[in-house]
């Protein structure tokens, strides 16, 4: 007789709460830029992408990077929050809710690595700094900029609530603007926003406090932050632990400790293969293409993949706060998720395994599979800008039992 799959008994598949929102299980699709917002406007493809992830059994899906204002956009096909896109976002949140999942949106500002030709003005950052990623120099934010950006975070959060999102995720990691304030590498200010950790935290903390005032008590505010920036002179885990505590005190409902700096160590947050050839193939500018071919391997460092690569650092942050903490980074199997849950993490964020197969959670819950067959080739990262995020791995059918 054929052996039928056994429904998983893992505690990962029991409901859990973030703030006042209950998720049907402990799995969250992490923010993975979709590349489906031509003209800064969410497309039907974006709606279908998240409906599909929701139908695949996830507890909550996260709509990836949405800039809080036009000057916070990092690439041309990213959306930025404004009144006119609320009806489309409402259709997206309705579609996800119909599939039984919750839905979050990641709100951020990319600061010094904004592309001047896309945003039309000089990029802003904590301090004047050259950005190798863009060959551009940003200007240091003044008090007026700081006030405006803080208010834009509040306005964007309010619009997200109106559009039906169950939570907002503020991007304070990966070298985005709030993380640029935290990092000594990008913040060399001599005023109350620079120098000591307390000063570097002042702006990110004020943003979280402001968003909390806008959304009210109970509404879940998730903070994606860094355990470390991934290079000497950046934020360290010791400081990140204190940052986590400060974010909790400012009103965060949950922390997601990640790592890396998009403009400097872009693959540190993912680990695994760097798909240089996919980038070369899709690059239209012949000079950049040549540069990538010759120097790509030297510029973008490859860091070997490991299962649960942030577990130890994230645990230090978790042990220092009382709010829930989600573990992210290299979660590949039910065993991985059980280890994380048993260590006291309330939620598990998963990126690439859900890109590889949007049904991965449903299949794990039903016992059909026990692990993802994503091989961390990271070709989905190159695909996100070229064609919209998708698994383009050649090897299929490796699902382990
Ligand atoms: C294609 C792709 C796009 C990503 N885009 C974002 C993003 O927009 N915002 C973000 O915070 N992280 C982004 N990430 C990082 C993931 O959210 C996650 O932190 C990382 O992939 C590690 O999780 P994993 O091992 O489960 O994939 C992206 C990752 C991938 C693979």
Short mmCIF file of N, CA and C in Angstrom, two decimals, residues 217-374:
data_model
loop_
_atom_site.label_atom_id
_atom_site.label_comp_id
_atom_site.label_asym_id
_atom_site.label_seq_id
_atom_site.Cartn_x
_atom_site.Cartn_y
_atom_site.Cartn_z
N UNK A 217 -2.53 52.43 19.19
CA UNK A 217 -2.00 51.25 19.92
C UNK A 217 -2.57 49.96 19.33
N UNK A 218 -1.80 48.90 19.40
CA UNK A 218 -2.32 47.60 18.96
C UNK A 218 -2.03 47.27 17.52
N UNK A 219 -2.05 48.27 16.63
CA UNK A 219 -1.78 47.98 15.21
C UNK A 219 -0.31 47.54 15.09
N UNK A 220 -0.08 46.41 14.44
CA UNK A 220 1.30 45.88 14.43
C UNK A 220 2.28 46.70 13.59
N UNK A 221 3.35 47.11 14.24
CA UNK A 221 4.46 47.76 13.52
C UNK A 221 5.65 46.80 13.61
N UNK A 222 6.09 46.31 12.45
CA UNK A 222 7.24 45.39 12.41
C UNK A 222 8.47 46.21 12.00
N UNK A 223 9.59 45.94 12.64
CA UNK A 223 10.82 46.64 12.26
C UNK A 223 11.82 45.63 11.70
N UNK A 224 12.16 45.79 10.41
CA UNK A 224 13.24 44.98 9.86
C UNK A 224 14.53 45.76 10.11
N UNK A 225 15.47 45.14 10.76
CA UNK A 225 16.69 45.83 11.20
C UNK A 225 17.91 44.97 10.88
N UNK A 226 19.07 45.50 11.16
CA UNK A 226 20.30 44.73 10.94
C UNK A 226 20.87 44.17 12.23
N UNK A 227 21.34 42.93 12.17
CA UNK A 227 22.18 42.38 13.24
C UNK A 227 23.58 42.98 13.08
N UNK A 228 24.01 43.08 11.83
CA UNK A 228 25.28 43.75 11.52
C UNK A 228 25.27 44.13 10.05
N UNK A 229 26.11 45.14 9.71
CA UNK A 229 26.11 45.65 8.33
C UNK A 229 26.93 44.77 7.40
N UNK A 230 27.84 43.99 7.98
CA UNK A 230 28.61 43.06 7.14
C UNK A 230 29.98 43.57 6.72
N UNK A 231 30.47 44.63 7.36
CA UNK A 231 31.82 45.11 7.06
C UNK A 231 32.33 45.90 8.26
N UNK A 232 33.67 46.02 8.31
CA UNK A 232 34.31 46.75 9.40
C UNK A 232 33.91 48.23 9.34
N UNK A 233 33.53 48.78 10.48
CA UNK A 233 33.11 50.19 10.49
C UNK A 233 31.61 50.36 10.37
N UNK A 234 30.89 49.25 10.22
CA UNK A 234 29.42 49.32 10.16
C UNK A 234 28.81 48.99 11.52
N UNK A 235 27.50 48.84 11.55
CA UNK A 235 26.80 48.50 12.80
C UNK A 235 27.20 47.09 13.24
N UNK A 236 27.42 46.91 14.54
CA UNK A 236 27.81 45.59 15.05
C UNK A 236 26.65 44.98 15.84
N UNK A 237 26.77 43.70 16.13
CA UNK A 237 25.69 43.01 16.85
C UNK A 237 25.49 43.60 18.26
N UNK A 238 26.58 44.03 18.91
CA UNK A 238 26.42 44.61 20.26
C UNK A 238 25.52 45.85 20.20
N UNK A 239 25.75 46.68 19.18
CA UNK A 239 24.91 47.88 19.04
C UNK A 239 23.51 47.51 18.58
N UNK A 240 23.41 46.49 17.73
CA UNK A 240 22.10 46.07 17.23
C UNK A 240 21.19 45.59 18.38
N UNK A 241 21.78 44.94 19.37
CA UNK A 241 20.99 44.49 20.52
C UNK A 241 20.35 45.71 21.20
N UNK A 242 21.16 46.76 21.38
CA UNK A 242 20.63 47.99 22.01
C UNK A 242 19.62 48.67 21.10
N UNK A 243 19.86 48.61 19.81
CA UNK A 243 18.90 49.21 18.85
C UNK A 243 17.55 48.50 18.96
N UNK A 244 17.59 47.17 19.05
CA UNK A 244 16.35 46.40 19.19
C UNK A 244 15.57 46.83 20.42
N UNK A 245 16.29 47.04 21.52
CA UNK A 245 15.63 47.48 22.75
C UNK A 245 15.01 48.88 22.57
N UNK A 246 15.74 49.75 21.88
CA UNK A 246 15.24 51.12 21.65
C UNK A 246 14.00 51.09 20.74
N UNK A 247 14.00 50.19 19.75
CA UNK A 247 12.84 50.09 18.85
C UNK A 247 11.62 49.57 19.62
N UNK A 248 11.87 48.62 20.52
CA UNK A 248 10.77 48.10 21.34
C UNK A 248 10.17 49.24 22.18
N UNK A 249 11.05 50.01 22.84
CA UNK A 249 10.57 51.11 23.69
C UNK A 249 9.83 52.17 22.88
N UNK A 250 10.19 52.31 21.59
CA UNK A 250 9.56 53.34 20.75
C UNK A 250 8.19 52.91 20.23
N UNK A 251 7.85 51.61 20.39
CA UNK A 251 6.51 51.18 19.97
C UNK A 251 6.47 50.07 18.94
N UNK A 252 7.62 49.43 18.68
CA UNK A 252 7.62 48.32 17.72
C UNK A 252 6.84 47.14 18.29
N UNK A 253 6.16 46.38 17.41
CA UNK A 253 5.41 45.19 17.85
C UNK A 253 6.22 43.93 17.62
N UNK A 254 7.10 43.96 16.64
CA UNK A 254 7.93 42.77 16.36
C UNK A 254 9.20 43.22 15.64
N UNK A 255 10.29 42.51 15.88
CA UNK A 255 11.56 42.80 15.21
C UNK A 255 11.91 41.66 14.25
N UNK A 256 12.52 42.03 13.13
CA UNK A 256 13.04 41.03 12.18
C UNK A 256 14.52 41.33 11.97
N UNK A 257 15.39 40.68 12.72
CA UNK A 257 16.83 40.97 12.59
C UNK A 257 17.43 40.32 11.35
N UNK A 258 17.81 41.18 10.40
CA UNK A 258 18.45 40.73 9.16
C UNK A 258 19.87 41.29 9.15
N UNK A 259 20.45 41.54 8.00
CA UNK A 259 21.83 42.04 7.94
C UNK A 259 22.14 42.60 6.55
N UNK A 260 23.27 43.28 6.43
CA UNK A 260 23.75 43.69 5.12
C UNK A 260 23.45 45.13 4.75
N UNK A 261 24.11 45.57 3.69
CA UNK A 261 24.03 46.95 3.23
C UNK A 261 23.90 46.92 1.71
N UNK A 262 22.74 47.22 1.20
CA UNK A 262 22.47 47.07 -0.23
C UNK A 262 23.54 47.72 -1.12
N UNK A 263 23.99 48.91 -0.75
CA UNK A 263 24.94 49.62 -1.61
C UNK A 263 26.38 49.13 -1.45
N UNK A 264 26.60 48.17 -0.54
CA UNK A 264 27.98 47.73 -0.32
C UNK A 264 28.14 46.21 -0.22
N UNK A 265 27.26 45.56 0.54
CA UNK A 265 27.37 44.10 0.72
C UNK A 265 26.03 43.48 0.35
N UNK A 266 25.61 43.67 -0.92
CA UNK A 266 24.22 43.35 -1.26
C UNK A 266 23.85 41.88 -1.11
N UNK A 267 24.80 40.95 -1.21
CA UNK A 267 24.43 39.53 -1.10
C UNK A 267 24.67 38.96 0.31
N UNK A 268 25.17 39.80 1.20
CA UNK A 268 25.40 39.35 2.58
C UNK A 268 24.07 38.95 3.25
N UNK A 269 23.01 39.67 2.92
CA UNK A 269 21.70 39.40 3.53
C UNK A 269 21.07 38.10 3.03
N UNK A 270 21.64 37.53 1.92
CA UNK A 270 21.06 36.32 1.34
C UNK A 270 22.00 35.13 1.39
N UNK A 271 23.29 35.39 1.14
CA UNK A 271 24.32 34.34 1.06
C UNK A 271 24.04 33.46 -0.18
N UNK A 272 25.07 32.73 -0.58
CA UNK A 272 24.93 31.84 -1.74
C UNK A 272 25.53 32.47 -2.99
N UNK A 273 25.17 31.87 -4.12
CA UNK A 273 25.75 32.27 -5.42
C UNK A 273 25.45 33.73 -5.79
N UNK A 274 26.41 34.39 -6.44
CA UNK A 274 26.17 35.73 -7.00
C UNK A 274 25.97 35.57 -8.51
N UNK A 275 24.75 35.84 -9.02
CA UNK A 275 24.44 35.54 -10.44
C UNK A 275 24.92 36.63 -11.39
N UNK A 276 26.24 36.81 -11.44
CA UNK A 276 26.82 37.90 -12.25
C UNK A 276 26.37 37.81 -13.72
N UNK A 277 26.36 36.58 -14.28
CA UNK A 277 26.05 36.46 -15.72
C UNK A 277 24.63 36.87 -16.03
N UNK A 278 23.73 36.62 -15.11
CA UNK A 278 22.34 37.06 -15.34
C UNK A 278 22.27 38.58 -15.37
N UNK A 279 23.07 39.22 -14.49
CA UNK A 279 23.10 40.69 -14.50
C UNK A 279 23.71 41.20 -15.80
N UNK A 280 24.80 40.58 -16.21
CA UNK A 280 25.48 41.01 -17.44
C UNK A 280 24.50 40.91 -18.62
N UNK A 281 23.79 39.78 -18.70
CA UNK A 281 22.87 39.55 -19.82
C UNK A 281 21.77 40.61 -19.87
N UNK A 282 21.27 41.01 -18.69
CA UNK A 282 20.12 41.92 -18.71
C UNK A 282 20.52 43.41 -18.72
N UNK A 283 21.82 43.70 -18.57
CA UNK A 283 22.26 45.10 -18.54
C UNK A 283 22.24 45.71 -19.95
N UNK A 284 21.60 46.89 -20.07
CA UNK A 284 21.47 47.50 -21.41
C UNK A 284 22.61 48.46 -21.70
N UNK A 285 23.17 49.09 -20.66
CA UNK A 285 24.25 50.06 -20.86
C UNK A 285 25.56 49.31 -21.17
N UNK A 286 26.15 49.51 -22.37
CA UNK A 286 27.33 48.73 -22.77
C UNK A 286 28.54 48.93 -21.85
N UNK A 287 28.69 50.15 -21.30
CA UNK A 287 29.84 50.41 -20.42
C UNK A 287 29.67 49.64 -19.11
N UNK A 288 28.45 49.72 -18.55
CA UNK A 288 28.18 48.98 -17.31
C UNK A 288 28.33 47.48 -17.54
N UNK A 289 27.85 47.04 -18.72
CA UNK A 289 27.93 45.60 -19.06
C UNK A 289 29.39 45.14 -19.04
N UNK A 290 30.24 45.96 -19.68
CA UNK A 290 31.67 45.62 -19.74
C UNK A 290 32.27 45.62 -18.33
N UNK A 291 31.91 46.63 -17.54
CA UNK A 291 32.41 46.74 -16.17
C UNK A 291 32.01 45.52 -15.35
N UNK A 292 30.74 45.11 -15.52
CA UNK A 292 30.24 43.94 -14.76
C UNK A 292 30.99 42.68 -15.17
N UNK A 293 31.23 42.54 -16.50
CA UNK A 293 31.90 41.34 -17.00
C UNK A 293 33.31 41.25 -16.41
N UNK A 294 34.00 42.40 -16.42
CA UNK A 294 35.40 42.39 -15.98
C UNK A 294 35.55 42.35 -14.45
N UNK A 295 34.72 43.15 -13.78
CA UNK A 295 34.97 43.34 -12.34
C UNK A 295 33.87 42.82 -11.41
N UNK A 296 32.75 42.33 -12.01
CA UNK A 296 31.60 41.91 -11.21
C UNK A 296 31.98 40.99 -10.05
N UNK A 297 32.78 39.96 -10.38
CA UNK A 297 33.16 38.97 -9.36
C UNK A 297 33.99 39.59 -8.24
N UNK A 298 34.77 40.64 -8.60
CA UNK A 298 35.62 41.28 -7.58
C UNK A 298 34.80 42.22 -6.70
N UNK A 299 33.83 42.90 -7.32
CA UNK A 299 33.07 43.91 -6.59
C UNK A 299 32.03 43.27 -5.66
N UNK A 300 31.27 42.30 -6.20
CA UNK A 300 30.21 41.69 -5.38
C UNK A 300 30.73 40.40 -4.76
N UNK A 301 30.94 40.46 -3.47
CA UNK A 301 31.55 39.33 -2.76
C UNK A 301 30.55 38.19 -2.57
N UNK A 302 31.01 36.97 -2.82
CA UNK A 302 30.14 35.81 -2.60
C UNK A 302 30.35 35.28 -1.18
N UNK A 303 29.28 35.12 -0.43
CA UNK A 303 29.39 34.60 0.93
C UNK A 303 28.62 33.28 0.98
N UNK A 304 29.31 32.20 1.40
CA UNK A 304 28.66 30.88 1.33
C UNK A 304 27.34 30.84 2.09
N UNK A 305 26.40 30.08 1.53
CA UNK A 305 25.09 29.92 2.17
C UNK A 305 25.19 28.93 3.32
N UNK A 306 24.42 29.21 4.36
CA UNK A 306 24.31 28.29 5.50
C UNK A 306 22.86 28.28 5.93
N UNK A 307 22.33 27.16 6.34
CA UNK A 307 20.97 27.16 6.87
C UNK A 307 20.95 28.01 8.15
N UNK A 308 19.88 28.75 8.36
CA UNK A 308 19.68 29.60 9.57
C UNK A 308 20.90 30.48 9.85
N UNK A 309 21.38 31.17 8.81
CA UNK A 309 22.66 31.88 8.95
C UNK A 309 22.62 33.06 9.93
N UNK A 310 21.42 33.48 10.36
CA UNK A 310 21.38 34.60 11.33
C UNK A 310 20.90 34.18 12.71
N UNK A 311 20.74 32.87 12.91
CA UNK A 311 20.13 32.35 14.14
C UNK A 311 20.80 32.89 15.40
N UNK A 312 22.11 32.76 15.51
CA UNK A 312 22.80 33.13 16.76
C UNK A 312 22.69 34.63 17.05
N UNK A 313 22.88 35.44 16.01
CA UNK A 313 22.80 36.90 16.23
C UNK A 313 21.36 37.32 16.55
N UNK A 314 20.41 36.77 15.80
CA UNK A 314 19.00 37.14 16.03
C UNK A 314 18.58 36.72 17.44
N UNK A 315 19.14 35.59 17.92
CA UNK A 315 18.77 35.11 19.26
C UNK A 315 19.24 36.10 20.32
N UNK A 316 20.39 36.69 20.10
CA UNK A 316 20.87 37.71 21.06
C UNK A 316 19.88 38.87 21.15
N UNK A 317 19.37 39.28 20.02
CA UNK A 317 18.39 40.39 20.02
C UNK A 317 17.09 39.91 20.68
N UNK A 318 16.65 38.72 20.32
CA UNK A 318 15.42 38.18 20.90
C UNK A 318 15.51 38.11 22.43
N UNK A 319 16.65 37.65 22.91
CA UNK A 319 16.79 37.49 24.36
C UNK A 319 16.82 38.82 25.11
N UNK A 320 17.00 39.92 24.37
CA UNK A 320 17.11 41.24 25.02
C UNK A 320 15.79 42.03 24.99
N UNK A 321 14.76 41.47 24.33
CA UNK A 321 13.48 42.21 24.23
C UNK A 321 12.31 41.31 24.65
N UNK A 322 11.14 41.95 24.88
CA UNK A 322 9.96 41.16 25.27
C UNK A 322 8.99 40.96 24.10
N UNK A 323 9.06 41.82 23.09
CA UNK A 323 8.16 41.67 21.95
C UNK A 323 8.59 40.47 21.09
N UNK A 324 7.66 39.96 20.26
CA UNK A 324 8.05 38.84 19.39
C UNK A 324 9.18 39.22 18.44
N UNK A 325 10.00 38.23 18.13
CA UNK A 325 11.08 38.41 17.15
C UNK A 325 10.94 37.30 16.11
N UNK A 326 11.09 37.67 14.84
CA UNK A 326 11.03 36.67 13.77
C UNK A 326 12.45 36.32 13.35
N UNK A 327 12.68 35.03 13.09
CA UNK A 327 13.99 34.61 12.59
C UNK A 327 13.93 34.57 11.06
N UNK A 328 14.91 35.17 10.44
CA UNK A 328 14.98 35.20 8.97
C UNK A 328 16.39 34.77 8.53
N UNK A 329 16.48 34.25 7.33
CA UNK A 329 17.80 33.95 6.75
C UNK A 329 18.10 32.47 6.69
N UNK A 330 17.93 31.88 5.52
CA UNK A 330 18.29 30.47 5.34
C UNK A 330 17.36 29.49 6.01
N UNK A 331 16.08 29.82 6.11
CA UNK A 331 15.10 28.86 6.64
C UNK A 331 14.66 27.99 5.47
N UNK A 332 14.98 26.69 5.56
CA UNK A 332 14.79 25.80 4.41
C UNK A 332 13.84 24.64 4.69
N UNK A 333 13.59 24.30 5.96
CA UNK A 333 12.89 23.05 6.23
C UNK A 333 12.02 23.16 7.48
N UNK A 334 11.18 22.16 7.67
CA UNK A 334 10.36 22.10 8.89
C UNK A 334 11.29 21.97 10.11
N UNK A 335 12.35 21.22 9.97
CA UNK A 335 13.32 21.07 11.08
C UNK A 335 13.92 22.43 11.44
N UNK A 336 14.29 23.22 10.42
CA UNK A 336 14.81 24.58 10.68
C UNK A 336 13.77 25.38 11.47
N UNK A 337 12.52 25.31 11.02
CA UNK A 337 11.47 26.13 11.66
C UNK A 337 11.22 25.66 13.09
N UNK A 338 11.27 24.35 13.31
CA UNK A 338 11.07 23.82 14.67
C UNK A 338 12.19 24.29 15.59
N UNK A 339 13.42 24.28 15.09
CA UNK A 339 14.57 24.72 15.90
C UNK A 339 14.37 26.19 16.31
N UNK A 340 13.95 26.99 15.36
CA UNK A 340 13.74 28.43 15.59
C UNK A 340 12.62 28.65 16.62
N UNK A 341 11.53 27.92 16.42
CA UNK A 341 10.36 28.07 17.31
C UNK A 341 10.73 27.61 18.72
N UNK A 342 11.43 26.49 18.80
CA UNK A 342 11.82 25.98 20.12
C UNK A 342 12.76 26.93 20.86
N UNK A 343 13.53 27.71 20.09
CA UNK A 343 14.46 28.67 20.72
C UNK A 343 13.72 29.92 21.21
N UNK A 344 12.42 30.01 20.92
CA UNK A 344 11.63 31.13 21.44
C UNK A 344 11.28 32.21 20.43
N UNK A 345 11.67 32.01 19.17
CA UNK A 345 11.22 32.96 18.14
C UNK A 345 9.73 32.70 17.90
N UNK A 346 8.96 33.78 17.81
CA UNK A 346 7.51 33.60 17.63
C UNK A 346 7.13 33.34 16.17
N UNK A 347 7.91 33.92 15.25
CA UNK A 347 7.59 33.81 13.83
C UNK A 347 8.83 33.47 13.00
N UNK A 348 8.58 33.00 11.78
CA UNK A 348 9.67 32.63 10.89
C UNK A 348 9.44 33.34 9.54
N UNK A 349 10.43 34.09 9.11
CA UNK A 349 10.30 34.77 7.81
C UNK A 349 11.08 33.99 6.76
N UNK A 350 10.44 33.83 5.62
CA UNK A 350 11.04 33.01 4.55
C UNK A 350 10.95 33.77 3.23
N UNK A 351 12.08 33.84 2.54
CA UNK A 351 12.11 34.52 1.25
C UNK A 351 12.18 33.54 0.10
N UNK A 352 13.43 33.09 -0.21
CA UNK A 352 13.65 32.35 -1.45
C UNK A 352 12.86 31.06 -1.59
N UNK A 353 12.63 30.35 -0.47
CA UNK A 353 11.90 29.07 -0.59
C UNK A 353 10.48 29.31 -1.13
N UNK A 354 9.91 30.50 -0.81
CA UNK A 354 8.55 30.78 -1.30
C UNK A 354 8.57 31.31 -2.74
N UNK A 355 9.74 31.80 -3.17
CA UNK A 355 9.87 32.21 -4.58
C UNK A 355 10.04 30.95 -5.42
N UNK A 356 10.83 30.04 -4.90
CA UNK A 356 11.04 28.76 -5.57
C UNK A 356 9.70 28.04 -5.79
N UNK A 357 8.89 28.01 -4.73
CA UNK A 357 7.59 27.32 -4.82
C UNK A 357 6.60 28.01 -3.88
N UNK A 358 5.63 28.73 -4.42
CA UNK A 358 4.67 29.44 -3.55
C UNK A 358 3.85 28.49 -2.68
N UNK A 359 3.83 27.20 -3.03
CA UNK A 359 3.07 26.22 -2.23
C UNK A 359 3.91 25.56 -1.15
N UNK A 360 5.13 26.05 -0.94
CA UNK A 360 6.05 25.34 -0.05
C UNK A 360 5.49 25.16 1.37
N UNK A 361 4.80 26.16 1.90
CA UNK A 361 4.28 26.05 3.28
C UNK A 361 3.13 25.03 3.33
N UNK A 362 2.22 25.10 2.36
CA UNK A 362 1.10 24.15 2.33
C UNK A 362 1.64 22.72 2.22
N UNK A 363 2.66 22.54 1.38
CA UNK A 363 3.23 21.19 1.20
C UNK A 363 3.94 20.71 2.46
N UNK A 364 4.59 21.65 3.17
CA UNK A 364 5.26 21.25 4.42
C UNK A 364 4.22 20.90 5.48
N UNK A 365 3.15 21.68 5.53
CA UNK A 365 2.11 21.43 6.54
C UNK A 365 1.40 20.10 6.29
N UNK A 366 1.19 19.78 4.99
CA UNK A 366 0.48 18.53 4.68
C UNK A 366 1.39 17.31 4.77
N UNK A 367 2.68 17.56 4.94
CA UNK A 367 3.61 16.43 5.04
C UNK A 367 4.11 15.95 3.69
N UNK A 368 3.69 16.65 2.62
CA UNK A 368 4.12 16.24 1.28
C UNK A 368 5.63 16.40 1.10
N UNK A 369 6.18 17.45 1.69
CA UNK A 369 7.63 17.66 1.68
C UNK A 369 8.07 18.08 3.08
N UNK A 370 9.35 17.94 3.37
CA UNK A 370 9.84 18.43 4.66
C UNK A 370 10.86 19.55 4.49
N UNK A 371 11.26 19.78 3.23
CA UNK A 371 12.25 20.83 2.98
C UNK A 371 12.07 21.42 1.59
N UNK A 372 12.52 22.65 1.43
CA UNK A 372 12.49 23.30 0.11
C UNK A 372 13.67 22.80 -0.72
N UNK A 373 13.52 22.81 -2.03
CA UNK A 373 14.65 22.44 -2.88
C UNK A 373 15.32 23.66 -3.51
N UNK A 374 15.08 24.85 -2.93
CA UNK A 374 15.78 26.05 -3.41
C UNK A 374 17.28 25.83 -3.19
#
